[in-house]
PDB file of C-alpha atoms in Angstrom:
ATOM      1  CA  MET A   1      -5.432  76.327 -28.718  1.00 45.00           C
ATOM      2  CA  ILE A   2      -4.566  79.061 -31.203  1.00 46.00           C
ATOM      3  CA  PRO A   3      -1.600  78.295 -33.472  1.00 45.00           C
ATOM      4  CA  GLU A   4       1.319  80.686 -33.656  1.00 47.00           C
ATOM      5  CA  PRO A   5       1.220  83.228 -36.515  1.00 47.00           C
ATOM      6  CA  GLY A   6       2.257  81.636 -39.784  1.00 46.00           C
ATOM      7  CA  LEU A   7       1.615  78.114 -38.530  1.00 46.00           C
ATOM      8  CA  ARG A   8      -2.113  77.922 -39.164  1.00 44.00           C
ATOM      9  CA  LYS A   9      -3.048  75.125 -41.512  1.00 46.00           C
ATOM     10  CA  PRO A  10      -5.496  75.895 -44.291  1.00 48.00           C
ATOM     11  CA  GLY A  11      -8.960  74.887 -43.287  1.00 45.00           C
ATOM     12  CA  PRO A  12     -12.470  76.120 -42.730  1.00 46.00           C
ATOM     13  CA  THR A  13     -12.968  79.743 -41.808  1.00 44.00           C
ATOM     14  CA  LEU A  14     -13.838  80.007 -38.134  1.00 43.00           C
ATOM     15  CA  PHE A  15     -15.444  83.417 -38.352  1.00 41.00           C
ATOM     16  CA  VAL A  16     -17.392  84.980 -41.185  1.00 44.00           C
ATOM     17  CA  LEU A  17     -18.875  88.454 -40.931  1.00 48.00           C
ATOM     18  CA  PRO A  18     -22.551  88.311 -41.899  1.00 49.00           C
ATOM     19  CA  PHE A  19     -22.450  91.935 -42.993  1.00 48.00           C
ATOM     20  CA  THR A  20     -23.791  92.409 -46.465  1.00 47.00           C
ATOM     21  CA  SER A  21     -26.428  95.075 -45.908  1.00 43.00           C
ATOM     22  CA  ILE A  22     -24.120  98.089 -46.188  1.00 53.00           C
ATOM     23  CA  SER A  23     -21.875  98.291 -49.213  1.00 60.00           C
ATOM     24  CA  MET A  24     -18.966 100.574 -48.429  1.00 69.00           C
ATOM     25  CA  ASP A  25     -15.355  99.648 -48.936  1.00 78.00           C
ATOM     26  CA  LEU A  26     -12.812  99.926 -46.160  1.00 80.00           C
ATOM     27  CA  LYS A  27     -11.235 103.144 -47.430  1.00 85.00           C
ATOM     28  CA  ASP A  28     -14.589 104.917 -47.761  1.00 86.00           C
ATOM     29  CA  ARG A  29     -15.630 103.760 -44.299  1.00 83.00           C
ATOM     30  CA  PHE A  30     -12.339 105.003 -42.812  1.00 85.00           C
ATOM     31  CA  LEU A  31     -12.673 108.378 -44.549  1.00 88.00           C
ATOM     32  CA  LYS A  32     -16.226 108.692 -43.254  1.00 89.00           C
ATOM     33  CA  TYR A  33     -15.123 108.056 -39.666  1.00 87.00           C
ATOM     34  CA  VAL A  34     -12.180 110.466 -39.734  1.00 86.00           C
ATOM     35  CA  SER A  35     -14.398 113.241 -41.108  1.00 89.00           C
ATOM     36  CA  TYR A  36     -16.121 113.588 -37.715  1.00 90.00           C
ATOM     37  CA  ASP A  37     -14.857 116.312 -35.391  1.00 88.00           C
ATOM     38  CA  THR A  38     -14.236 114.374 -32.178  1.00 87.00           C
ATOM     39  CA  GLN A  39     -11.912 116.828 -30.473  1.00 86.00           C
ATOM     40  CA  SER A  40     -11.737 116.313 -26.727  1.00 86.00           C
ATOM     41  CA  SER A  41     -11.879 119.061 -24.119  1.00 86.00           C
ATOM     42  CA  GLU A  42      -9.373 119.243 -21.287  1.00 85.00           C
ATOM     43  CA  GLU A  43     -11.721 121.532 -19.343  1.00 90.00           C
ATOM     44  CA  SER A  44     -14.669 119.146 -19.454  1.00 89.00           C
ATOM     45  CA  ALA A  45     -15.850 117.123 -16.474  1.00 90.00           C
ATOM     46  CA  THR A  46     -18.156 114.951 -18.606  1.00 88.00           C
ATOM     47  CA  TYR A  47     -17.690 111.615 -20.339  1.00 87.00           C
ATOM     48  CA  PRO A  48     -17.135 111.797 -23.201  1.00 88.00           C
ATOM     49  CA  SER A  49     -15.664 115.249 -22.857  1.00 89.00           C
ATOM     50  CA  THR A  50     -17.668 116.749 -25.755  1.00 87.00           C
ATOM     51  CA  GLU A  51     -21.073 116.163 -27.311  1.00 90.00           C
ATOM     52  CA  LYS A  52     -19.307 116.004 -30.712  1.00 90.00           C
ATOM     53  CA  GLN A  53     -17.891 112.646 -29.679  1.00 91.00           C
ATOM     54  CA  LYS A  54     -21.392 111.336 -28.959  1.00 92.00           C
ATOM     55  CA  THR A  55     -22.419 112.260 -32.520  1.00 93.00           C
ATOM     56  CA  LEU A  56     -19.911 109.786 -33.953  1.00 93.00           C
ATOM     57  CA  LEU A  57     -20.759 107.181 -31.319  1.00 93.00           C
ATOM     58  CA  ALA A  58     -24.495 107.422 -32.079  1.00 94.00           C
ATOM     59  CA  ASP A  59     -23.796 107.030 -35.791  1.00 92.00           C
ATOM     60  CA  LEU A  60     -21.558 104.025 -35.054  1.00 92.00           C
ATOM     61  CA  ARG A  61     -24.356 102.511 -32.940  1.00 93.00           C
ATOM     62  CA  ASP A  62     -26.805 102.924 -35.831  1.00 92.00           C
ATOM     63  CA  GLU A  63     -24.305 101.508 -38.328  1.00 89.00           C
ATOM     64  CA  MET A  64     -23.588  98.512 -36.098  1.00 89.00           C
ATOM     65  CA  THR A  65     -27.311  97.754 -36.006  1.00 90.00           C
ATOM     66  CA  ALA A  66     -27.609  98.159 -39.784  1.00 88.00           C
ATOM     67  CA  LEU A  67     -24.671  95.786 -40.258  1.00 84.00           C
ATOM     68  CA  GLY A  68     -26.494  93.029 -38.398  1.00 85.00           C
ATOM     69  CA  MET A  69     -24.928  93.206 -34.957  1.00 87.00           C
ATOM     70  CA  THR A  70     -27.121  92.273 -32.009  1.00 88.00           C
ATOM     71  CA  ASP A  71     -27.377  93.665 -28.473  1.00 90.00           C
ATOM     72  CA  VAL A  72     -26.237  97.082 -29.759  1.00 92.00           C
ATOM     73  CA  THR A  73     -26.250  99.746 -27.056  1.00 92.00           C
ATOM     74  CA  MET A  74     -24.789 103.153 -26.250  1.00 92.00           C
ATOM     75  CA  ASP A  75     -24.842 104.309 -22.655  1.00 92.00           C
ATOM     76  CA  ARG A  76     -24.896 107.877 -21.326  1.00 91.00           C
ATOM     77  CA  TYR A  77     -21.090 107.933 -21.273  1.00 90.00           C
ATOM     78  CA  GLY A  78     -20.860 107.024 -24.944  1.00 90.00           C
ATOM     79  CA  TYR A  79     -19.745 103.432 -24.456  1.00 91.00           C
ATOM     80  CA  THR A  80     -21.030 101.752 -27.609  1.00 93.00           C
ATOM     81  CA  MET A  81     -21.184  97.973 -27.742  1.00 91.00           C
ATOM     82  CA  GLY A  82     -22.607  95.243 -29.924  1.00 90.00           C
ATOM     83  CA  THR A  83     -22.327  91.546 -30.622  1.00 88.00           C
ATOM     84  CA  ILE A  84     -21.396  89.926 -33.915  1.00 87.00           C
ATOM     85  CA  PRO A  85     -23.372  86.693 -34.095  1.00 84.00           C
ATOM     86  CA  ALA A  86     -21.276  83.536 -34.172  1.00 85.00           C
ATOM     87  CA  THR A  87     -20.658  81.746 -37.426  1.00 86.00           C
ATOM     88  CA  PRO A  88     -23.000  78.742 -37.578  1.00 89.00           C
ATOM     89  CA  GLY A  89     -21.234  75.781 -36.025  1.00 91.00           C
ATOM     90  CA  CYS A  90     -18.888  77.970 -33.971  1.00 90.00           C
ATOM     91  CA  GLU A  91     -21.321  79.153 -31.295  1.00 88.00           C
ATOM     92  CA  ASN A  92     -19.136  77.706 -28.521  1.00 91.00           C
ATOM     93  CA  ALA A  93     -15.922  79.398 -29.685  1.00 88.00           C
ATOM     94  CA  PRO A  94     -14.446  82.033 -27.348  1.00 86.00           C
ATOM     95  CA  ALA A  95     -15.748  85.573 -27.771  1.00 81.00           C
ATOM     96  CA  ILE A  96     -13.395  88.395 -28.773  1.00 80.00           C
ATOM     97  CA  GLY A  97     -13.714  92.017 -27.638  1.00 80.00           C
ATOM     98  CA  PHE A  98     -12.386  95.115 -29.355  1.00 78.00           C
ATOM     99  CA  ILE A  99     -12.020  98.466 -27.604  1.00 78.00           C
ATOM    100  CA  ALA A 100     -11.320 101.844 -29.180  1.00 78.00           C
ATOM    101  CA  HIS A 101     -11.734 105.525 -28.407  1.00 79.00           C
ATOM    102  CA  VAL A 102     -13.096 108.323 -30.566  1.00 84.00           C
ATOM    103  CA  ASP A 103     -11.530 111.475 -29.148  1.00 78.00           C
ATOM    104  CA  THR A 104      -8.777 113.450 -30.821  1.00 76.00           C
ATOM    105  CA  CYS A 105      -6.525 116.169 -29.463  1.00 71.00           C
ATOM    106  CA  LEU A 106      -6.387 119.712 -30.818  1.00 66.00           C
ATOM    107  CA  LEU A 107      -3.108 119.102 -32.660  1.00 68.00           C
ATOM    108  CA  TYR A 108      -4.645 116.434 -34.880  1.00 60.00           C
ATOM    109  CA  THR A 109      -8.102 117.738 -35.764  1.00 56.00           C
ATOM    110  CA  SER A 110      -9.130 118.906 -39.201  1.00 54.00           C
ATOM    111  CA  ASP A 111      -9.478 122.470 -37.852  1.00 57.00           C
ATOM    112  CA  ALA A 112      -5.840 122.492 -36.688  1.00 50.00           C
ATOM    113  CA  ALA A 113      -4.683 121.072 -40.026  1.00 50.00           C
ATOM    114  CA  ASP A 114      -6.588 123.799 -41.890  1.00 53.00           C
ATOM    115  CA  GLU A 115      -4.847 126.481 -39.826  1.00 53.00           C
ATOM    116  CA  GLU A 116      -1.424 125.154 -40.911  1.00 52.00           C
ATOM    117  CA  ASP A 117      -2.213 125.591 -44.638  1.00 49.00           C
TER     118      ASP A 117
END
């Protein structure tokens, strides 16, 4: 049972990221990710809708592997997945999944922002 927010008693950490191989702070990592042009295409019949999106996804796949994730894969549609190994002693804890997308619309790309300057 998971306690309600604010009611968790201090205790041992249940989950520790084993990622120490890549030293990049959160802000730098965020700025790196948003620098990719991942604009989608309304005319496309492919998934993802542009090859530019696969560039970011391939780099994320490689970074996930470098960070120590296991079972890292990227399929032909760009779905990129990996597993963070369980903290020792917590191997039977429930798994958690995170899902995100990488496409952006024309109004919010760096090219559109440059045109407004």
